[in-house]
Amino acid sequence: MKAKIILSITAVIIYSVECLAQNSPVETQNPNSDYKPAKAGQTRAAGVKTKTAYKVDKIAEKLGSPWAVIPLPDGRLLITDRKGSMQIIDANGTFVKKITGFPEVDASGQGGLLDVALDPNFSKNKMIYWSFSEKNGVGNLMAVAKGELNEAESTVQNSVVIFRATPPLKSSMHYGSRLVFDKDGNLFVSTGERSILEGRKQAQWLNSGLGKIFKITKDGKPAPGNPFINQKDAMPEIFAYGIRNAQSLDIHPVTGELWEAEFGPKGGDEVNIIKAGKNYGWPTITYGLEYSLAKVGDGIQQKEGMEQPVYYWDPVLSPGGMTFYKGNAIPEWKNNLFIGGLSSMHIARLVIENNKVVGEERLLEDKKERFRDVAYFNGMLYAITDGGNLYRITKK
Ligand SMILES: [Ca+2]
């Protein structure tokens, strides 16, 4: 009897230890700050591990300086190159064609030809939209252009700049630049605050285009119903503000809401759900520190009237592009969020329930690469890296 009880207790202990081990957060380093989250589960969610067998293939290399990868309707991939061109790669990684004819880009630092989005009607009209850093006045800025892909898929014609995130500043950093269409055919555009103090404060200014999420029409006009459209002295294209540098946007496949990830400074990278008219706090509130380890501003993390991130990292992920997994080939990935990590050198998988992050996993850590963007197509994930490689992740 005694032996039986001891055995049962031992079994319970072993089981508990296994659960604990499984649920430990993937992050094991100390945070940079001693800041406490505003709510449970806002950082260091339980670690999870994918059970379905999957395989990772490097299907292309030497892609130059890729910044964005998106699927074309037929499953080929459109990949931008920061230096000022794009290329089409087929689903097996074979080079198909280089696309040129884009207006000049300022490719210094983090700039260049950055994101690309297909017109919702692309199959018929062949229109593409792209973001880029443009030399402008005293410095440069993030601009959005559109043009038509020619029949041979070798050049864009009738290019026109439809939007500029003014004012121009002298900086080669924090352009934001992610583009995503909503279900009504309006375009969300993210910008950064240019990583200099002059731009940083403007993230809170409604008359500045720095540190914002915009919602514009295909012609670059303010989207109907934008929150500040009737407010004097506000840019009518603004959808949300108080953003540091957002290079990740995607629409949640079930809720239809806009999700965003942005770079914090030292600590404080965030995932947010972006809602019309809301203030996301930078630089007034942040879970990060200056690179010098000094506090940012008053060193506060929460404030009335400013949105809390859904999730944050300290130390940072450095979020490149991201995508929701919109299928169920790998069942436990359905509606999970996959974010490319740059300095962290992995892809973060976030399990989301009721708009909260309930699990985190690190994928492709063994590749030791800076993941610049991640795309979803037909049950597969594609990822590009600063090393110029293209990976495909599929069910085994
Ligand atoms: Ca924030």
Short mmCIF file of C-alpha atoms and ligand atoms in Angstrom, two decimals:
data_model
loop_
_atom_site.label_atom_id
_atom_site.label_comp_id
_atom_site.label_asym_id
_atom_site.label_seq_id
_atom_site.Cartn_x
_atom_site.Cartn_y
_atom_site.Cartn_z
CA MET A 1 0.00 0.00 0.00
CA LYS A 2 2.74 2.39 1.13
CA ALA A 3 4.79 1.55 -1.93
CA LYS A 4 1.75 2.20 -4.13
CA ILE A 5 1.20 5.66 -2.61
CA ILE A 6 4.87 6.54 -2.98
CA LEU A 7 4.74 5.37 -6.59
CA SER A 8 1.65 7.52 -7.29
CA ILE A 9 3.23 10.56 -5.64
CA THR A 10 6.41 10.01 -7.67
CA ALA A 11 4.32 9.75 -10.86
CA VAL A 12 2.53 13.00 -10.04
CA ILE A 13 5.85 14.74 -9.36
CA ILE A 14 7.39 13.48 -12.63
CA TYR A 15 4.26 14.54 -14.54
CA SER A 16 4.29 18.02 -12.94
CA VAL A 17 7.97 18.51 -13.70
CA GLU A 18 7.34 17.51 -17.32
CA CYS A 19 4.47 20.02 -17.56
CA LEU A 20 6.59 22.74 -16.00
CA ALA A 21 9.43 22.01 -18.38
CA GLN A 22 7.06 22.13 -21.33
CA ASN A 23 5.49 25.37 -20.14
CA SER A 24 8.63 27.34 -19.33
CA PRO A 25 8.89 30.46 -21.50
CA VAL A 26 11.24 30.13 -24.46
CA GLU A 27 13.16 33.18 -23.23
CA THR A 28 15.69 32.29 -20.53
CA GLN A 29 17.85 35.45 -20.47
CA ASN A 30 17.29 38.17 -17.90
CA PRO A 31 15.24 41.16 -19.08
CA ASN A 32 17.06 44.49 -19.51
CA SER A 33 14.61 46.32 -17.25
CA ASP A 34 12.79 45.44 -14.03
CA TYR A 35 9.48 46.68 -15.48
CA LYS A 36 6.45 44.57 -14.65
CA PRO A 37 3.79 43.70 -17.25
CA ALA A 38 0.39 45.38 -16.95
CA LYS A 39 -1.42 42.06 -17.23
CA ALA A 40 -0.72 38.33 -16.96
CA GLY A 41 0.52 36.73 -20.17
CA GLN A 42 1.75 40.01 -21.68
CA THR A 43 5.32 38.72 -21.97
CA ARG A 44 7.14 35.36 -21.67
CA ALA A 45 4.13 33.19 -22.48
CA ALA A 46 4.33 29.45 -21.92
CA GLY A 47 6.70 27.68 -24.27
CA VAL A 48 5.01 25.34 -26.76
CA LYS A 49 6.34 22.80 -29.25
CA THR A 50 4.85 21.84 -32.62
CA LYS A 51 3.85 18.16 -32.58
CA THR A 52 2.97 17.71 -36.26
CA ALA A 53 6.05 16.71 -38.22
CA TYR A 54 7.21 19.44 -40.60
CA LYS A 55 10.22 19.97 -42.82
CA VAL A 56 12.29 23.01 -43.63
CA ASP A 57 13.93 23.37 -47.05
CA LYS A 58 16.25 26.12 -48.23
CA ILE A 59 14.88 26.45 -51.75
CA ALA A 60 16.80 29.48 -53.02
CA GLU A 61 19.91 31.46 -52.13
CA LYS A 62 21.87 34.50 -53.31
CA LEU A 63 18.69 36.59 -53.51
CA GLY A 64 20.56 39.86 -52.92
CA SER A 65 19.04 42.02 -50.16
CA PRO A 66 15.48 40.69 -49.94
CA TRP A 67 13.07 42.69 -47.76
CA ALA A 68 9.62 41.28 -48.53
CA VAL A 69 8.16 38.04 -49.86
CA ILE A 70 4.52 37.66 -50.92
CA PRO A 71 2.76 34.89 -52.86
CA LEU A 72 1.32 35.57 -56.31
CA PRO A 73 -2.15 34.05 -56.95
CA ASP A 74 -0.57 31.07 -58.78
CA GLY A 75 1.77 30.22 -55.89
CA ARG A 76 4.94 31.78 -57.32
CA LEU A 77 6.64 34.29 -55.04
CA LEU A 78 7.31 37.98 -55.49
CA ILE A 79 10.42 39.09 -53.59
CA THR A 80 11.65 42.66 -53.28
CA ASP A 81 15.29 43.69 -53.25
CA ARG A 82 16.25 46.74 -51.19
CA LYS A 83 18.59 47.92 -53.96
CA GLY A 84 15.57 48.77 -56.14
CA SER A 85 14.13 45.77 -57.98
CA MET A 86 11.93 42.72 -57.48
CA GLN A 87 12.13 39.15 -58.67
CA ILE A 88 9.74 36.29 -59.25
CA ILE A 89 10.75 32.88 -57.87
CA ASP A 90 8.65 29.79 -58.54
CA ALA A 91 7.22 27.61 -55.76
CA ASN A 92 10.30 25.34 -55.90
CA GLY A 93 12.74 28.20 -55.55
CA THR A 94 13.76 28.52 -59.21
CA PHE A 95 14.44 32.03 -60.49
CA VAL A 96 11.83 33.15 -63.04
CA LYS A 97 12.34 36.84 -63.77
CA LYS A 98 13.77 40.12 -62.52
CA ILE A 99 11.40 43.10 -62.48
CA THR A 100 12.87 46.56 -63.03
CA GLY A 101 11.61 50.04 -63.87
CA PHE A 102 10.97 51.25 -60.34
CA PRO A 103 11.55 54.90 -59.44
CA GLU A 104 14.89 55.62 -57.75
CA VAL A 105 15.20 54.53 -54.12
CA ASP A 106 17.51 55.75 -51.36
CA ALA A 107 19.04 52.38 -50.47
CA SER A 108 21.38 53.51 -47.68
CA GLY A 109 21.04 52.12 -44.14
CA GLN A 110 17.63 50.46 -43.65
CA GLY A 111 16.21 52.12 -46.76
CA GLY A 112 15.54 51.01 -50.30
CA LEU A 113 12.71 49.26 -52.12
CA LEU A 114 10.95 47.66 -49.16
CA ASP A 115 7.47 46.07 -49.11
CA VAL A 116 5.11 45.06 -51.91
CA ALA A 117 1.37 44.32 -51.96
CA LEU A 118 -0.86 43.04 -54.75
CA ASP A 119 -3.99 44.90 -55.72
CA PRO A 120 -6.99 42.86 -54.47
CA ASN A 121 -7.92 42.74 -58.16
CA PHE A 122 -4.35 41.84 -59.28
CA SER A 123 -5.40 38.84 -61.41
CA LYS A 124 -7.25 41.27 -63.69
CA ASN A 125 -5.42 44.59 -63.38
CA LYS A 126 -1.76 43.51 -62.61
CA MET A 127 -1.38 46.48 -60.27
CA ILE A 128 1.22 46.31 -57.51
CA TYR A 129 1.94 48.72 -54.65
CA TRP A 130 5.32 49.14 -53.02
CA SER A 131 6.95 51.18 -50.27
CA PHE A 132 10.40 52.70 -50.53
CA SER A 133 12.67 55.34 -49.07
CA GLU A 134 12.78 58.39 -51.28
CA LYS A 135 15.31 61.25 -51.33
CA ASN A 136 13.21 64.27 -50.53
CA GLY A 137 14.12 67.87 -49.66
CA VAL A 138 16.52 68.00 -46.73
CA GLY A 139 16.64 64.22 -46.33
CA ASN A 140 14.37 61.34 -47.16
CA LEU A 141 11.05 59.77 -46.29
CA MET A 142 8.94 56.63 -46.72
CA ALA A 143 6.79 56.75 -49.84
CA VAL A 144 4.23 54.40 -51.40
CA ALA A 145 3.90 53.98 -55.16
CA LYS A 146 1.82 51.87 -57.50
CA GLY A 147 2.30 50.62 -61.03
CA GLU A 148 1.23 47.99 -63.50
CA LEU A 149 3.26 44.82 -64.07
CA ASN A 150 3.70 44.40 -67.82
CA GLU A 151 2.63 41.30 -69.76
CA ALA A 152 6.18 39.88 -69.72
CA GLU A 153 6.44 40.46 -65.94
CA SER A 154 9.75 42.25 -66.51
CA THR A 155 8.94 45.86 -65.67
CA VAL A 156 6.41 48.16 -64.00
CA GLN A 157 4.73 50.78 -66.13
CA ASN A 158 2.93 54.03 -65.33
CA SER A 159 4.45 54.22 -61.85
CA VAL A 160 3.03 56.92 -59.63
CA VAL A 161 3.80 57.86 -56.02
CA ILE A 162 0.48 57.86 -54.14
CA PHE A 163 1.59 58.70 -50.60
CA ARG A 164 4.49 60.26 -48.68
CA ALA A 165 5.01 60.07 -44.91
CA THR A 166 6.13 63.66 -44.39
CA PRO A 167 8.16 65.41 -43.13
CA PRO A 168 11.45 64.26 -44.66
CA LEU A 169 14.29 63.93 -42.14
CA LYS A 170 17.98 63.18 -42.38
CA SER A 171 18.12 59.54 -41.29
CA SER A 172 18.57 56.16 -42.93
CA MET A 173 16.56 54.26 -40.30
CA HIS A 174 13.05 53.36 -39.07
CA TYR A 175 11.02 53.62 -42.27
CA GLY A 176 8.33 51.16 -41.11
CA SER A 177 6.96 50.47 -44.62
CA ARG A 178 4.73 47.41 -44.33
CA LEU A 179 1.67 47.35 -46.65
CA VAL A 180 -1.49 45.28 -46.27
CA PHE A 181 -4.90 45.59 -47.90
CA ASP A 182 -8.06 45.29 -45.82
CA LYS A 183 -11.21 43.53 -47.00
CA ASP A 184 -12.65 46.78 -48.41
CA GLY A 185 -9.66 47.35 -50.68
CA ASN A 186 -8.04 50.09 -48.61
CA LEU A 187 -4.33 49.95 -47.85
CA PHE A 188 -2.80 49.98 -44.37
CA VAL A 189 0.71 51.47 -44.33
CA SER A 190 3.10 51.54 -41.37
CA THR A 191 5.82 54.11 -40.81
CA GLY A 192 8.56 54.55 -38.24
CA GLU A 193 9.86 57.60 -36.40
CA ARG A 194 13.22 57.61 -38.17
CA SER A 195 15.24 56.71 -35.06
CA ILE A 196 16.29 60.30 -34.31
CA LEU A 197 14.92 62.44 -31.47
CA GLU A 198 13.42 64.93 -33.90
CA GLY A 199 11.26 62.16 -35.32
CA ARG A 200 10.63 60.34 -32.06
CA LYS A 201 8.46 63.07 -30.52
CA GLN A 202 6.47 63.31 -33.76
CA ALA A 203 5.11 59.79 -33.20
CA GLN A 204 2.64 61.60 -30.86
CA TRP A 205 1.86 64.44 -33.30
CA LEU A 206 -1.23 64.10 -35.47
CA ASN A 207 0.17 66.64 -37.95
CA SER A 208 3.21 64.46 -38.70
CA GLY A 209 3.50 61.30 -40.76
CA LEU A 210 6.18 59.72 -38.56
CA GLY A 211 5.46 56.80 -36.19
CA LYS A 212 1.99 56.08 -37.59
CA ILE A 213 -0.32 53.53 -39.14
CA PHE A 214 -2.14 55.01 -42.15
CA LYS A 215 -5.21 53.82 -44.00
CA ILE A 216 -5.39 55.06 -47.58
CA THR A 217 -7.31 54.31 -50.74
CA LYS A 218 -5.66 52.84 -53.84
CA ASP A 219 -5.10 56.45 -54.97
CA GLY A 220 -3.42 57.46 -51.71
CA LYS A 221 -6.37 59.46 -50.42
CA PRO A 222 -7.52 59.13 -46.77
CA ALA A 223 -9.71 56.01 -46.45
CA PRO A 224 -13.38 56.88 -45.87
CA GLY A 225 -14.19 56.87 -42.14
CA ASN A 226 -10.61 57.48 -41.00
CA PRO A 227 -10.61 58.65 -37.34
CA PHE A 228 -9.02 62.09 -37.80
CA ILE A 229 -10.50 62.90 -41.19
CA ASN A 230 -12.45 65.89 -39.86
CA GLN A 231 -9.91 67.04 -37.27
CA LYS A 232 -8.21 70.34 -38.03
CA ASP A 233 -4.40 70.14 -38.27
CA ALA A 234 -4.37 66.32 -38.34
CA MET A 235 -3.18 64.23 -41.30
CA PRO A 236 -6.42 62.64 -42.53
CA GLU A 237 -4.55 59.49 -43.66
CA ILE A 238 -3.68 58.58 -40.02
CA PHE A 239 -5.43 55.48 -38.65
CA ALA A 240 -3.42 55.09 -35.39
CA TYR A 241 -0.36 56.71 -33.79
CA GLY A 242 2.36 56.46 -31.14
CA ILE A 243 4.27 53.80 -33.11
CA ARG A 244 8.07 53.38 -32.95
CA ASN A 245 8.97 51.33 -36.01
CA ALA A 246 6.46 48.81 -37.36
CA GLN A 247 7.67 46.48 -40.11
CA SER A 248 5.01 43.82 -39.44
CA LEU A 249 1.33 43.98 -40.30
CA ASP A 250 -1.27 41.31 -41.06
CA ILE A 251 -5.02 40.91 -40.84
CA HIS A 252 -6.26 38.28 -38.37
CA PRO A 253 -7.99 35.59 -40.49
CA VAL A 254 -10.96 35.21 -38.08
CA THR A 255 -11.49 38.61 -36.44
CA GLY A 256 -10.45 40.70 -39.47
CA GLU A 257 -8.55 43.04 -37.14
CA LEU A 258 -5.19 44.57 -38.02
CA TRP A 259 -2.27 43.12 -36.02
CA GLU A 260 1.09 44.83 -35.85
CA ALA A 261 4.55 44.16 -34.45
CA GLU A 262 7.10 46.89 -33.82
CA PHE A 263 10.68 47.35 -32.71
CA GLY A 264 11.20 48.70 -29.20
CA PRO A 265 14.59 50.11 -28.20
CA LYS A 266 16.58 47.87 -25.78
CA GLY A 267 13.64 45.66 -24.80
CA GLY A 268 10.03 46.51 -25.46
CA ASP A 269 9.37 45.00 -28.90
CA GLU A 270 5.57 44.78 -29.13
CA VAL A 271 2.62 43.05 -30.73
CA ASN A 272 -0.47 45.28 -30.94
CA ILE A 273 -4.00 45.08 -32.30
CA ILE A 274 -4.35 48.34 -34.19
CA LYS A 275 -7.69 50.10 -33.79
CA ALA A 276 -8.92 53.32 -35.36
CA GLY A 277 -7.84 56.49 -33.58
CA LYS A 278 -5.89 54.77 -30.80
CA ASN A 279 -2.56 55.93 -29.36
CA TYR A 280 0.02 53.15 -28.97
CA GLY A 281 2.15 55.18 -26.60
CA TRP A 282 5.64 55.64 -28.07
CA PRO A 283 7.71 57.39 -26.76
CA THR A 284 5.63 58.16 -23.64
CA ILE A 285 5.16 54.56 -22.54
CA THR A 286 7.43 51.61 -23.36
CA TYR A 287 8.73 48.41 -21.79
CA GLY A 288 12.14 49.16 -23.28
CA LEU A 289 15.17 51.18 -22.27
CA GLU A 290 17.46 53.43 -24.28
CA TYR A 291 20.43 51.58 -25.82
CA SER A 292 22.50 53.27 -23.07
CA LEU A 293 20.18 51.49 -20.54
CA ALA A 294 18.81 54.89 -19.43
CA LYS A 295 15.04 55.06 -19.11
CA VAL A 296 13.03 56.40 -22.04
CA GLY A 297 11.39 59.70 -21.05
CA ASP A 298 9.78 59.36 -17.61
CA GLY A 299 10.33 55.59 -17.65
CA ILE A 300 6.63 54.72 -17.50
CA GLN A 301 4.95 51.70 -19.04
CA GLN A 302 1.27 52.47 -18.66
CA LYS A 303 -0.84 55.58 -19.09
CA GLU A 304 -4.53 56.37 -19.35
CA GLY A 305 -5.50 56.92 -22.97
CA MET A 306 -2.62 54.86 -24.33
CA GLU A 307 -2.95 51.28 -25.52
CA GLN A 308 -1.12 48.40 -23.89
CA PRO A 309 0.61 45.93 -26.20
CA VAL A 310 -1.00 42.51 -26.50
CA TYR A 311 2.52 41.09 -25.98
CA TYR A 312 6.07 42.32 -25.58
CA TRP A 313 9.63 40.99 -25.55
CA ASP A 314 12.61 41.93 -23.37
CA PRO A 315 15.25 41.12 -24.60
CA VAL A 316 13.99 41.89 -28.08
CA LEU A 317 12.85 39.78 -31.02
CA SER A 318 13.51 42.53 -33.64
CA PRO A 319 10.37 41.80 -35.66
CA GLY A 320 10.73 41.78 -39.45
CA GLY A 321 7.63 40.78 -41.41
CA MET A 322 4.91 38.46 -40.13
CA THR A 323 1.96 36.38 -41.23
CA PHE A 324 -0.92 34.49 -39.73
CA TYR A 325 -1.06 30.80 -40.67
CA LYS A 326 -4.32 30.81 -42.58
CA GLY A 327 -4.81 27.07 -43.19
CA ASN A 328 -4.79 23.81 -41.28
CA ALA A 329 -2.21 21.59 -43.01
CA ILE A 330 -0.35 21.77 -39.71
CA PRO A 331 -3.45 21.79 -37.50
CA GLU A 332 -2.02 23.38 -34.34
CA TRP A 333 -0.70 26.30 -36.42
CA LYS A 334 -4.15 27.45 -37.57
CA ASN A 335 -4.50 31.21 -36.91
CA ASN A 336 -1.12 31.33 -35.14
CA LEU A 337 1.13 34.31 -35.82
CA PHE A 338 4.62 33.78 -37.30
CA ILE A 339 7.04 36.70 -36.98
CA GLY A 340 10.51 36.86 -38.51
CA GLY A 341 13.13 37.70 -35.87
CA LEU A 342 16.18 39.68 -37.00
CA SER A 343 18.67 40.11 -34.13
CA SER A 344 17.01 37.15 -32.34
CA MET A 345 17.64 34.90 -35.37
CA HIS A 346 14.54 32.72 -35.32
CA ILE A 347 10.89 32.78 -36.36
CA ALA A 348 8.58 33.37 -33.40
CA ARG A 349 5.37 31.32 -33.42
CA LEU A 350 2.68 32.85 -31.22
CA VAL A 351 -0.41 30.85 -30.25
CA ILE A 352 -3.30 33.25 -29.81
CA GLU A 353 -6.60 32.69 -28.01
CA ASN A 354 -9.17 35.45 -27.52
CA ASN A 355 -6.64 38.10 -28.59
CA LYS A 356 -4.11 36.94 -26.00
CA VAL A 357 -0.79 35.19 -26.58
CA VAL A 358 -0.97 31.83 -24.77
CA GLY A 359 2.09 30.11 -26.21
CA GLU A 360 5.41 30.90 -27.88
CA GLU A 361 7.80 28.72 -29.85
CA ARG A 362 11.07 29.46 -31.64
CA LEU A 363 11.42 27.97 -35.11
CA LEU A 364 14.50 27.63 -37.35
CA GLU A 365 16.86 28.67 -34.55
CA ASP A 366 19.43 26.24 -35.97
CA LYS A 367 19.71 28.31 -39.20
CA LYS A 368 21.37 31.23 -37.36
CA GLU A 369 19.84 33.72 -39.80
CA ARG A 370 18.18 37.13 -39.57
CA PHE A 371 14.59 36.46 -40.70
CA ARG A 372 13.41 39.47 -42.69
CA ASP A 373 9.90 38.40 -43.74
CA VAL A 374 7.51 35.46 -43.54
CA ALA A 375 4.65 34.66 -45.95
CA TYR A 376 1.84 32.11 -46.01
CA PHE A 377 0.53 30.23 -49.04
CA ASN A 378 -1.60 27.08 -49.23
CA GLY A 379 -0.50 25.45 -45.98
CA MET A 380 3.16 26.49 -46.41
CA LEU A 381 5.30 29.19 -44.87
CA TYR A 382 8.06 30.95 -46.78
CA ALA A 383 10.77 32.99 -45.11
CA ILE A 384 13.52 35.22 -46.48
CA THR A 385 16.68 36.17 -44.64
CA ASP A 386 19.27 38.94 -44.68
CA GLY A 387 21.67 36.20 -45.81
CA GLY A 388 19.74 36.15 -49.11
CA ASN A 389 18.15 32.75 -48.53
CA LEU A 390 14.57 31.56 -49.07
CA TYR A 391 13.18 28.82 -46.81
CA ARG A 392 9.98 26.82 -47.24
CA ILE A 393 8.30 25.13 -44.27
CA THR A 394 5.81 22.36 -45.10
CA LYS A 395 4.06 19.46 -43.41
CA LYS A 396 6.19 16.31 -43.60
CA CA B 1 3.42 50.82 -27.67
#
